[in-house]
Coordinates of C-alpha atoms in Angstrom, one line a residue:
Chain A
M1 CA 32.3 31.9 -65.4
T2 CA 30.5 33.1 -62.3
T3 CA 30.1 36.6 -63.5
P4 CA 27.5 35.9 -66.3
A5 CA 25.6 33.6 -63.9
R6 CA 25.5 36.3 -61.2
A7 CA 24.4 38.9 -63.8
L8 CA 21.6 36.6 -64.9
R9 CA 20.4 36.0 -61.4
R10 CA 20.4 39.7 -60.7
R11 CA 18.4 40.4 -63.8
L12 CA 16.0 37.6 -62.8
V13 CA 15.5 39.1 -59.3
R14 CA 14.9 42.5 -60.9
A15 CA 12.3 41.0 -63.2
V16 CA 10.5 39.3 -60.3
K17 CA 10.5 42.5 -58.3
R18 CA 9.0 44.3 -61.3
V19 CA 6.3 41.7 -61.7
L20 CA 5.5 41.9 -58.0
L21 CA 5.3 45.7 -58.1
Y22 CA 2.8 45.6 -61.0
A23 CA 0.8 42.9 -59.3
A24 CA 0.6 44.9 -56.1
A25 CA -0.4 48.0 -58.0
L26 CA -3.0 46.0 -59.8
G27 CA -4.3 44.5 -56.6
F28 CA -4.8 47.9 -54.9
T29 CA -6.4 49.4 -58.0
L30 CA -8.9 46.5 -58.3
F31 CA -9.9 46.8 -54.7
A32 CA -10.4 50.6 -55.1
V33 CA -12.2 50.4 -58.4
F34 CA -14.4 47.3 -58.0
P35 CA -17.5 49.1 -56.6
F36 CA -17.3 51.6 -59.5
Y37 CA -17.1 48.8 -62.0
W38 CA -20.1 47.2 -60.2
M39 CA -22.1 50.5 -60.5
F40 CA -21.3 50.6 -64.2
L41 CA -22.4 47.0 -64.8
T42 CA -25.6 47.4 -62.8
A43 CA -26.5 50.7 -64.4
F44 CA -26.4 49.3 -67.9
K45 CA -27.5 45.7 -67.5
Q46 CA -31.0 44.6 -68.6
N47 CA -33.1 43.4 -65.7
R48 CA -33.1 39.8 -66.9
D49 CA -29.3 39.9 -66.9
L50 CA -29.2 41.8 -63.5
Y51 CA -31.6 39.9 -61.3
V52 CA -30.2 36.4 -61.6
G53 CA -29.5 34.8 -58.2
A54 CA -25.9 34.3 -57.3
T55 CA -26.6 30.5 -56.8
N56 CA -26.8 30.2 -60.6
L57 CA -23.2 29.4 -61.2
S58 CA -23.5 29.2 -65.0
H59 CA -24.5 32.9 -65.2
V60 CA -21.4 35.0 -64.9
P61 CA -22.3 38.3 -63.2
W62 CA -19.0 40.0 -64.0
I63 CA -19.9 40.7 -67.6
F64 CA -22.8 41.7 -69.8
N65 CA -24.6 38.5 -70.7
A66 CA -27.3 40.4 -72.6
P67 CA -26.8 43.6 -74.7
P68 CA -26.3 46.7 -72.4
T69 CA -29.4 49.0 -72.0
T70 CA -29.9 52.6 -71.2
E71 CA -33.4 52.0 -69.7
H72 CA -32.2 52.5 -66.1
V73 CA -30.6 55.8 -67.0
A74 CA -33.8 56.9 -68.9
L75 CA -35.9 55.9 -65.9
L76 CA -33.6 57.8 -63.6
F77 CA -34.0 61.1 -65.5
R78 CA -37.7 60.7 -66.5
N79 CA -39.5 59.0 -63.7
T80 CA -37.5 59.8 -60.6
P81 CA -36.8 63.2 -58.8
Y82 CA -33.0 62.8 -59.6
V83 CA -32.9 66.0 -61.7
T84 CA -34.6 67.9 -58.9
W85 CA -32.1 66.6 -56.4
V86 CA -29.2 67.7 -58.7
G87 CA -30.8 71.1 -58.9
N88 CA -31.2 71.3 -55.1
T89 CA -27.6 70.2 -54.6
L90 CA -26.2 72.8 -57.0
L91 CA -28.3 75.5 -55.4
V92 CA -27.1 74.6 -51.9
G93 CA -23.6 74.1 -53.1
L94 CA -23.3 77.5 -54.8
V95 CA -24.8 79.4 -51.9
V96 CA -22.6 77.6 -49.3
V97 CA -19.5 78.2 -51.4
A98 CA -20.3 81.9 -51.7
V99 CA -20.8 82.2 -47.9
T100 CA -17.7 80.2 -47.3
V101 CA -15.5 82.3 -49.6
L102 CA -16.9 85.6 -48.1
L103 CA -16.1 84.4 -44.6
S104 CA -12.9 82.4 -45.0
V105 CA -10.9 84.5 -47.5
P106 CA -10.6 87.5 -45.1
A107 CA -10.2 85.2 -42.1
G108 CA -7.5 83.2 -43.8
Y109 CA -5.5 86.3 -44.7
S110 CA -6.0 87.8 -41.2
L111 CA -4.7 84.6 -39.6
A112 CA -1.7 84.4 -42.0
R113 CA -0.5 87.9 -41.6
L114 CA -2.2 90.4 -39.4
T115 CA -2.9 88.8 -36.0
G116 CA 0.6 87.5 -35.0
R117 CA 1.1 84.9 -32.3
W118 CA -2.4 85.2 -31.0
G119 CA -3.7 84.5 -34.5
E120 CA -1.7 81.3 -34.8
R121 CA -3.5 79.8 -31.8
L122 CA -6.8 81.0 -33.2
G123 CA -6.0 79.4 -36.5
I124 CA -5.4 76.0 -34.8
A125 CA -8.6 76.5 -32.8
I126 CA -10.6 77.1 -36.0
F127 CA -9.0 74.0 -37.6
L128 CA -9.9 71.9 -34.6
T129 CA -13.6 72.9 -35.0
Y130 CA -13.3 71.0 -38.3
L131 CA -12.8 67.9 -36.3
V132 CA -16.1 68.4 -34.4
P133 CA -18.2 65.9 -36.3
P134 CA -21.8 66.3 -37.6
T135 CA -22.7 63.3 -35.4
L136 CA -22.0 65.3 -32.3
L137 CA -23.8 68.5 -33.5
F138 CA -26.9 67.1 -35.3
I139 CA -28.8 66.8 -32.0
P140 CA -28.3 70.4 -30.8
F141 CA -28.9 71.5 -34.4
A142 CA -32.2 69.6 -34.5
R143 CA -33.2 71.8 -31.6
V144 CA -31.9 75.0 -33.1
I145 CA -33.6 74.2 -36.5
A146 CA -36.8 73.5 -34.7
I147 CA -36.8 76.7 -32.8
L148 CA -36.1 78.6 -36.1
G149 CA -38.9 76.7 -37.7
L150 CA -36.6 75.5 -40.5
Q151 CA -37.4 71.8 -40.4
N152 CA -37.6 70.3 -43.9
S153 CA -36.3 73.5 -45.5
T154 CA -33.3 74.1 -47.7
W155 CA -32.5 77.0 -45.4
A156 CA -31.5 74.5 -42.7
L157 CA -28.8 73.1 -44.9
L158 CA -27.6 76.6 -46.0
L159 CA -27.3 77.6 -42.3
V160 CA -25.5 74.5 -41.1
Y161 CA -23.2 73.5 -44.0
P162 CA -20.8 76.3 -43.5
T163 CA -20.0 74.9 -40.1
F164 CA -17.7 72.4 -41.8
T165 CA -16.7 74.4 -44.9
V166 CA -15.6 77.6 -43.1
P167 CA -13.1 76.1 -40.7
F168 CA -11.6 73.9 -43.3
C169 CA -11.3 76.6 -46.0
T170 CA -10.0 79.2 -43.6
W171 CA -7.2 76.8 -42.7
L172 CA -6.5 76.0 -46.3
L173 CA -6.5 79.6 -47.3
M174 CA -4.2 80.6 -44.4
G175 CA -1.6 78.2 -46.0
F176 CA -2.0 79.8 -49.4
F177 CA -1.7 83.4 -48.0
R178 CA 1.4 82.4 -46.1
A179 CA 3.0 81.2 -49.3
I180 CA 2.8 84.7 -50.8
P181 CA 6.2 86.4 -50.1
R182 CA 5.9 89.2 -47.5
D183 CA 8.4 91.3 -49.6
I184 CA 5.8 92.0 -52.3
E185 CA 3.5 93.5 -49.7
E186 CA 6.2 95.5 -48.0
Q187 CA 7.5 96.9 -51.2
A188 CA 3.9 98.0 -52.1
M189 CA 3.5 99.7 -48.8
I190 CA 6.9 101.5 -49.3
D191 CA 5.5 102.6 -52.6
G192 CA 2.6 104.3 -50.8
Y193 CA -0.1 101.7 -50.7
S194 CA -2.0 101.4 -47.5
R195 CA -2.4 98.0 -45.9
W196 CA -5.9 97.8 -47.2
Q197 CA -4.9 98.6 -50.7
V198 CA -2.2 96.0 -50.6
I199 CA -4.8 93.4 -49.6
R200 CA -7.3 94.4 -52.2
K201 CA -5.0 95.1 -55.2
I202 CA -2.0 92.8 -54.7
V203 CA -2.8 89.9 -52.3
F204 CA -6.3 88.9 -53.4
P205 CA -5.4 88.8 -57.1
L206 CA -2.3 86.6 -56.3
A207 CA -4.5 84.3 -54.2
T208 CA -7.0 83.5 -57.0
S209 CA -5.9 79.9 -57.5
G210 CA -6.0 79.3 -53.7
V211 CA -9.5 80.7 -53.5
L212 CA -10.6 78.5 -56.4
T213 CA -9.2 75.4 -54.7
A214 CA -11.0 76.3 -51.4
A215 CA -14.2 76.9 -53.3
M216 CA -13.9 73.6 -55.1
F217 CA -13.4 71.7 -51.9
A218 CA -16.2 73.5 -50.1
F219 CA -18.4 72.4 -53.0
T220 CA -17.3 68.8 -52.9
L221 CA -17.8 68.7 -49.1
V222 CA -21.4 69.9 -49.7
L223 CA -22.0 67.2 -52.3
Q224 CA -20.7 64.5 -50.0
E225 CA -22.7 65.6 -46.9
F226 CA -25.2 63.0 -45.7
V227 CA -25.8 63.3 -41.9
Y228 CA -27.3 66.8 -41.7
A229 CA -29.4 66.2 -44.8
L230 CA -30.8 63.0 -43.3
T231 CA -31.6 64.7 -40.1
F232 CA -33.3 67.9 -41.4
I233 CA -34.8 67.0 -44.8
S234 CA -37.6 64.5 -45.2
A235 CA -39.6 65.9 -48.2
V236 CA -38.4 64.0 -51.3
G237 CA -38.6 67.2 -53.4
R238 CA -36.1 69.1 -51.2
M239 CA -33.5 66.4 -50.9
T240 CA -29.9 66.6 -52.2
V241 CA -28.4 63.9 -54.4
S242 CA -26.4 62.2 -51.6
L243 CA -29.6 61.9 -49.5
G244 CA -32.2 61.3 -52.2
V245 CA -30.4 58.5 -54.1
P246 CA -29.9 56.2 -51.1
V247 CA -33.1 57.1 -49.3
A248 CA -35.8 57.8 -51.9
L249 CA -35.0 55.6 -54.9
V250 CA -37.2 52.9 -53.5
R251 CA -40.7 51.6 -54.2
G252 CA -41.9 50.1 -51.0
D253 CA -39.0 47.8 -50.0
V254 CA -37.7 47.3 -53.6
F255 CA -34.7 49.3 -54.7
Y256 CA -34.4 50.3 -58.3
W257 CA -30.8 49.0 -58.3
G258 CA -30.2 49.8 -62.0
S259 CA -31.3 53.4 -61.7
L260 CA -29.7 53.7 -58.2
M261 CA -26.3 52.6 -59.5
A262 CA -26.7 54.8 -62.5
A263 CA -27.3 57.8 -60.2
A264 CA -24.3 56.8 -58.1
L265 CA -22.0 56.5 -61.1
I266 CA -23.2 59.7 -62.8
T267 CA -22.8 61.7 -59.6
S268 CA -19.5 60.2 -58.6
V269 CA -17.5 60.6 -61.8
P270 CA -17.5 64.4 -62.0
I271 CA -16.8 64.8 -58.3
A272 CA -13.9 62.3 -58.5
I273 CA -12.4 64.1 -61.5
V274 CA -12.5 67.5 -59.7
Y275 CA -11.2 66.0 -56.5
N276 CA -8.3 64.4 -58.2
A277 CA -7.4 67.6 -59.9
F278 CA -7.2 69.4 -56.6
I279 CA -6.1 66.7 -54.2
D280 CA -2.5 67.7 -53.9
R281 CA -3.4 71.2 -52.7
F282 CA -6.0 69.7 -50.4
L283 CA -3.4 67.5 -48.8
A284 CA -0.9 70.3 -48.5
G285 CA -3.6 72.3 -46.7
L286 CA -4.6 69.4 -44.5
T287 CA -1.1 68.4 -43.4
A288 CA 0.8 71.7 -43.6
G289 CA -0.6 73.0 -40.4
A290 CA -0.2 69.8 -38.4
V291 CA 3.3 68.9 -39.8
K292 CA 5.5 71.7 -40.8
G293 CA 8.5 70.7 -42.8
Chain B
M1 CA 14.3 98.7 -59.0
T2 CA 16.1 100.7 -61.7
P3 CA 16.9 104.3 -60.6
S4 CA 15.1 105.7 -63.6
A5 CA 11.7 104.1 -62.6
P6 CA 9.4 106.9 -61.4
P7 CA 7.8 106.3 -58.0
A8 CA 4.3 104.9 -58.5
R9 CA 2.9 106.7 -55.5
R10 CA 3.9 109.3 -53.0
P11 CA 6.0 107.5 -50.3
A12 CA 4.0 106.5 -47.2
A13 CA 6.0 108.8 -45.1
F14 CA 4.4 111.8 -46.8
R15 CA 0.9 110.4 -46.5
R16 CA -1.1 110.6 -43.3
A17 CA -1.6 107.2 -41.8
T18 CA -5.3 106.3 -41.8
L19 CA -7.4 103.4 -40.6
A20 CA -6.5 101.6 -43.8
D21 CA -2.9 101.4 -42.6
R22 CA -3.7 99.9 -39.2
G23 CA -2.9 96.2 -39.8
D24 CA -4.2 95.2 -36.4
V25 CA -7.6 96.8 -36.9
I26 CA -8.0 95.4 -40.4
G27 CA -7.0 92.0 -39.1
R28 CA -9.6 92.0 -36.5
L29 CA -12.3 93.2 -38.9
M30 CA -11.4 90.5 -41.4
I31 CA -11.5 87.6 -38.9
A32 CA -14.6 88.8 -37.1
P33 CA -17.3 87.4 -39.4
A34 CA -15.8 83.9 -39.6
L35 CA -15.1 83.9 -35.9
A36 CA -18.6 85.0 -35.1
Y37 CA -20.1 82.3 -37.4
V38 CA -17.9 79.6 -35.9
I39 CA -18.8 80.6 -32.3
L40 CA -22.5 80.9 -33.0
L41 CA -22.9 77.7 -35.0
V42 CA -20.2 75.4 -33.7
A43 CA -19.2 76.4 -30.2
V44 CA -22.7 77.3 -29.0
P45 CA -24.3 74.1 -30.4
F46 CA -21.4 72.1 -29.0
A47 CA -22.2 73.6 -25.5
L48 CA -25.9 72.9 -26.2
A49 CA -25.1 69.3 -26.9
I50 CA -23.6 69.0 -23.4
V51 CA -26.6 70.9 -21.8
L52 CA -29.1 68.7 -23.7
S53 CA -27.4 65.5 -22.5
F54 CA -28.4 66.6 -18.9
S55 CA -31.9 67.5 -19.9
S56 CA -35.3 65.9 -20.7
A57 CA -35.5 67.6 -24.0
I58 CA -38.0 66.1 -26.5
A59 CA -38.1 67.0 -30.2
G60 CA -41.1 69.3 -31.0
E61 CA -41.1 71.0 -27.6
I62 CA -39.1 74.2 -27.0
S63 CA -38.8 74.0 -23.2
F64 CA -36.9 71.4 -21.3
N65 CA -35.9 70.6 -17.8
L66 CA -32.4 69.7 -16.5
V67 CA -32.5 66.3 -15.1
G68 CA -28.9 65.8 -14.0
F69 CA -27.3 62.5 -14.8
R70 CA -30.6 60.7 -15.5
N71 CA -29.9 60.2 -19.2
F72 CA -26.5 58.8 -18.5
A73 CA -27.9 56.6 -15.7
R74 CA -30.4 55.3 -18.3
V75 CA -27.9 54.9 -21.1
L76 CA -24.9 53.3 -19.3
P77 CA -26.5 50.0 -18.2
D78 CA -28.3 49.6 -21.6
P79 CA -26.9 46.6 -23.4
L80 CA -27.6 48.2 -26.7
F81 CA -25.5 51.2 -25.8
Q82 CA -22.7 49.1 -24.5
R83 CA -22.7 47.2 -27.8
A84 CA -22.7 50.4 -29.7
L85 CA -19.7 51.7 -27.7
I86 CA -17.8 48.5 -28.2
N87 CA -18.7 48.4 -31.9
T88 CA -17.5 52.0 -32.4
V89 CA -14.1 51.1 -30.9
V90 CA -13.8 47.8 -32.8
F91 CA -14.8 49.3 -36.2
T92 CA -12.4 52.2 -35.7
V93 CA -9.4 50.2 -34.4
V94 CA -9.6 47.2 -36.7
S95 CA -10.2 49.3 -39.8
E96 CA -7.5 51.8 -39.0
I97 CA -4.9 48.9 -38.4
I98 CA -5.8 47.5 -41.8
V99 CA -5.8 50.9 -43.4
I100 CA -2.4 51.8 -42.2
A101 CA -0.9 48.4 -43.2
L102 CA -2.5 48.7 -46.7
A103 CA -1.6 52.4 -47.0
I104 CA 2.1 51.9 -46.2
A105 CA 2.3 49.1 -48.7
A106 CA 0.4 51.0 -51.4
A107 CA 2.5 54.1 -50.8
N108 CA 5.6 52.1 -51.3
V109 CA 4.2 50.8 -54.6
L110 CA 3.3 54.2 -55.8
D111 CA 6.6 55.6 -54.7
A112 CA 8.4 53.3 -57.2
A113 CA 8.6 54.4 -60.8
F114 CA 6.4 52.4 -63.2
V115 CA 4.3 53.0 -66.2
G116 CA 0.9 54.4 -65.5
R117 CA 1.7 55.5 -62.0
R118 CA -0.4 58.7 -62.2
F119 CA -3.4 56.8 -63.5
V120 CA -3.1 54.3 -60.7
R121 CA -3.1 57.1 -58.2
F122 CA -6.2 58.6 -59.8
L123 CA -8.0 55.3 -59.6
L124 CA -6.9 54.7 -56.0
L125 CA -8.3 58.0 -54.9
L126 CA -11.8 57.3 -56.3
P127 CA -13.1 55.8 -53.0
W128 CA -12.1 58.9 -51.1
A129 CA -13.7 61.3 -53.5
V130 CA -17.1 59.6 -54.0
P131 CA -19.9 60.7 -51.7
V132 CA -20.0 58.2 -48.8
S133 CA -23.7 57.6 -49.1
L134 CA -23.5 56.6 -52.8
A135 CA -20.5 54.3 -52.1
A136 CA -22.4 52.7 -49.2
M137 CA -25.3 52.0 -51.6
A138 CA -23.0 50.3 -54.1
W139 CA -21.6 48.1 -51.3
T140 CA -25.1 47.3 -50.0
W141 CA -25.9 46.0 -53.5
I142 CA -22.6 44.1 -53.6
F143 CA -23.4 42.5 -50.3
D144 CA -27.0 41.7 -51.3
S145 CA -28.3 38.5 -49.8
T146 CA -29.6 37.1 -53.1
F147 CA -27.4 38.7 -55.8
S148 CA -24.0 39.1 -54.0
V149 CA -21.3 38.8 -56.6
I150 CA -18.9 37.9 -53.7
N151 CA -20.9 34.8 -53.0
W152 CA -21.0 33.9 -56.7
T153 CA -17.2 34.3 -57.0
L154 CA -16.4 32.3 -53.8
K155 CA -18.8 29.5 -55.0
V156 CA -17.2 29.3 -58.4
L157 CA -13.7 29.2 -56.9
G158 CA -14.9 26.5 -54.6
L159 CA -14.0 28.5 -51.5
M160 CA -17.4 28.4 -50.0
S161 CA -19.8 25.6 -49.4
G162 CA -22.8 27.2 -47.7
W163 CA -24.2 30.7 -48.2
L164 CA -23.0 34.0 -46.7
Y165 CA -25.8 36.4 -45.7
W166 CA -23.5 39.4 -45.5
L167 CA -25.8 41.9 -44.0
G168 CA -28.0 39.4 -42.2
D169 CA -25.5 37.8 -39.9
P170 CA -24.0 39.9 -37.0
T171 CA -20.4 38.9 -37.6
L172 CA -20.5 39.2 -41.4
A173 CA -22.3 42.5 -41.1
M174 CA -19.4 43.8 -38.9
A175 CA -16.9 42.5 -41.4
A176 CA -18.8 44.2 -44.2
I177 CA -18.9 47.5 -42.4
I178 CA -15.1 47.3 -41.7
T179 CA -14.5 46.5 -45.3
V180 CA -16.3 49.6 -46.5
H181 CA -14.4 51.8 -43.9
V182 CA -11.1 50.3 -45.0
W183 CA -12.0 50.8 -48.7
R184 CA -12.9 54.4 -48.1
M185 CA -10.0 55.4 -45.8
F186 CA -7.0 53.6 -47.2
P187 CA -6.7 55.9 -50.3
F188 CA -6.6 58.9 -48.1
S189 CA -3.9 57.5 -45.8
T190 CA -1.9 56.3 -48.9
V191 CA -1.8 59.7 -50.4
I192 CA -0.8 61.4 -47.1
I193 CA 2.0 58.8 -46.5
L194 CA 3.1 59.1 -50.1
A195 CA 3.5 62.8 -49.6
G196 CA 5.6 62.2 -46.5
M197 CA 7.7 59.6 -48.3
S198 CA 8.7 62.0 -51.1
A199 CA 9.8 64.4 -48.4
I200 CA 12.5 61.9 -47.2
P201 CA 15.8 62.8 -49.0
P202 CA 16.9 60.0 -51.3
D203 CA 20.4 59.9 -49.8
V204 CA 18.9 58.5 -46.6
R205 CA 17.7 55.4 -48.4
E206 CA 21.0 55.2 -50.4
A207 CA 23.1 55.4 -47.2
A208 CA 21.0 52.6 -45.7
I209 CA 21.5 50.4 -48.8
V210 CA 25.3 51.1 -48.8
D211 CA 25.4 50.1 -45.1
G212 CA 23.9 46.8 -46.1
A213 CA 20.4 47.2 -44.7
G214 CA 17.9 44.8 -46.4
F215 CA 14.3 45.7 -47.4
W216 CA 12.6 44.9 -44.1
R217 CA 15.3 46.5 -42.0
R218 CA 15.1 49.6 -44.2
L219 CA 11.3 49.6 -43.8
F220 CA 11.2 49.3 -40.0
H221 CA 14.4 51.0 -38.9
V222 CA 14.7 53.8 -41.5
Q223 CA 11.5 54.6 -43.3
L224 CA 8.8 54.1 -40.7
P225 CA 10.5 56.2 -38.0
L226 CA 10.9 59.0 -40.5
L227 CA 7.3 58.6 -41.6
L228 CA 5.9 58.6 -38.1
P229 CA 4.6 62.2 -38.1
V230 CA 2.6 61.7 -41.4
V231 CA 1.4 58.3 -40.3
T232 CA 0.2 59.8 -37.1
V233 CA -1.7 62.5 -38.9
S234 CA -3.4 60.0 -41.2
V235 CA -4.3 57.8 -38.2
L236 CA -5.8 60.8 -36.3
F237 CA -7.9 61.8 -39.3
G238 CA -8.9 58.2 -39.9
V239 CA -10.0 57.8 -36.3
V240 CA -12.0 61.0 -36.3
F241 CA -13.7 60.2 -39.6
T242 CA -14.3 56.5 -38.9
S243 CA -15.5 56.7 -35.3
T244 CA -18.0 59.5 -36.0
D245 CA -19.3 58.1 -39.3
L246 CA -23.0 57.5 -39.6
G247 CA -23.6 57.0 -43.3
V248 CA -21.8 53.6 -43.7
V249 CA -23.5 51.9 -40.8
W250 CA -26.9 53.5 -41.4
L251 CA -27.1 52.6 -45.1
L252 CA -25.6 49.2 -44.9
T253 CA -27.4 47.8 -41.9
R254 CA -29.4 50.5 -40.1
G255 CA -27.7 49.0 -37.0
G256 CA -29.1 45.6 -37.6
P257 CA -29.3 42.6 -37.8
Y258 CA -30.9 42.4 -34.3
N259 CA -29.3 45.8 -33.4
S260 CA -25.9 44.1 -33.5
T261 CA -24.0 46.7 -35.6
H262 CA -25.1 49.9 -34.0
V263 CA -22.4 52.5 -33.3
L264 CA -22.7 55.5 -31.1
S265 CA -23.7 57.8 -33.9
S266 CA -26.4 55.5 -35.4
L267 CA -27.8 54.8 -31.9
A268 CA -27.8 58.6 -31.1
F269 CA -29.6 59.2 -34.4
Q270 CA -32.2 56.4 -33.7
R271 CA -32.9 57.6 -30.1
G272 CA -32.4 61.3 -30.6
I273 CA -33.9 62.0 -34.0
L274 CA -36.1 59.1 -34.9
G275 CA -37.1 58.5 -31.3
A276 CA -37.3 62.2 -30.6
D277 CA -35.5 61.8 -27.2
L278 CA -32.9 64.5 -27.7
G279 CA -31.6 64.3 -24.2
Q280 CA -30.7 60.6 -24.5
G281 CA -29.4 61.0 -28.1
A282 CA -27.1 63.8 -26.9
A283 CA -25.9 61.7 -24.0
I284 CA -25.0 58.9 -26.4
A285 CA -23.3 61.1 -28.9
L286 CA -21.2 62.7 -26.1
F287 CA -19.3 59.5 -25.7
L288 CA -17.6 60.3 -29.0
L289 CA -16.0 63.2 -27.3
P290 CA -13.0 61.4 -25.5
A291 CA -11.7 60.1 -28.8
L292 CA -12.0 63.5 -30.4
V293 CA -10.3 65.2 -27.6
I294 CA -7.4 62.7 -27.7
A295 CA -7.1 63.2 -31.4
A296 CA -7.1 67.0 -31.1
V297 CA -4.5 67.0 -28.3
A298 CA -2.3 64.6 -30.3
M299 CA -2.5 66.8 -33.3
L300 CA -1.6 69.9 -31.3
R301 CA 1.4 68.2 -29.8
L302 CA 2.5 67.1 -33.2
A303 CA 2.2 70.6 -34.6
R304 CA 4.2 72.0 -31.7
R305 CA 6.9 69.5 -32.0
A306 CA 7.2 70.1 -35.7
E307 CA 7.4 73.8 -35.0
V308 CA 10.2 73.3 -32.5
G309 CA 12.0 71.0 -34.8
A310 CA 11.8 73.4 -37.7

């Protein structure tokens, strides 16, 4: 008689746990997603639906009360420098990625294989430079940029952005190169390849996916950068997206909230998708050096 | 290797060793460009930051004089600086405590098997992936004094009688800034802790269950001690990213209202870049250094311990 009752209670407890689990997952997700939902609503609401004071309790701001409109998106692309900013960002991103790959692929391999014990310390030192934040360096850089006469120039960003991409990507690539079995390289050398040929013909081809990951992350780091751009660039036509959207989409004191949120949404979604695709490798690189095993 | 396979190349023993065989030389050549760049553009500016903090440098003039501790003597008694220093500590500590609590909970949720888990993880990661300046603008709009959806919702639910001027009231503005920091950092910590969790062998958990340990006992006596290294890593990164952040504070409040939400980085920006007083700006920014040094040392010790343990 007690057995069915106990089984029933156990099933009940399990069901409650299940509901709590989904409720918790839902709660965390809503907190994370809420600003993006808000960007979406704002970007497509008509102004008469958008600019209704929050004191008006009969007007529900969480939904479209009037049909959605694309006028803010159209305004963003036609009447604001958004497209120019996207172009600037892509240009800076591509150049910085190229510089980063050229510098950090050889450095990563060297630290992984060729420099021994001394190289390990150097690797950690390079990683620690990633922790030196822009907010500590922007003042000396302001001086350096002034001496070089690069104020308000894209060159300033091209010069400075690798300071955070190179250390990080070197560290990330070091991890990828370590994961390639030594035996392959040793076997090739026994077969008569020189060390340099091994690197060129065997290691680099094997590391392609690692290099791609590093390049993607260098690119997203550039897209996300705000502090240096704010410090060095004041001409609206030379801004990047992450600077121009928050700083220059204003007329006087009035923000174009619809277009602004459209820009935020349109810029964020591709970055978020790329980031998610590569996040596991990113975390492996980030934590592997600090916590082994 | 099958015996019949012909040798691809002449064996190395019969070929003269050249420069291309010298691993040590190649190694140095390969690391040199990156090292030179990092020394020139991180180490030298870093040293320059320290030199500038002892100087009377002004933006727009190349030459400057060393003035000893004058910048620090001017900065330290400044109530605005003291406020910024306290704010930096408060924002970082409070938001990191909330982040870790949320992240451990969220990682436990994501560790359980349920339908749509991967999709939930994708959505949870959005705040970390989005450029901080764009996210800060979305929050600025959410906290808008006239159109805040938070106020509307609180009003409708009957939880609020007056009106909350989120970015116009010092306490609320601090709460708003902490909210954005938490929102941004908790996905990052969640994923790191989740990775650490999946590294714990399942039999550890099963053994604890067999031994009769309940949920809370398992959490505090089994899981958290094992997770300590990953939690530490996520806290260290969190502290570095939060304490040095400029974007969130700058875009939400510009240090206002009445200069009540300035942090070291925003004050350094205001004095050093907008106010053109590079010396004072550098002196203010330098106060970020202790936190960074502690974080760096802690990471190194962790790395060494992990190495010894491995």
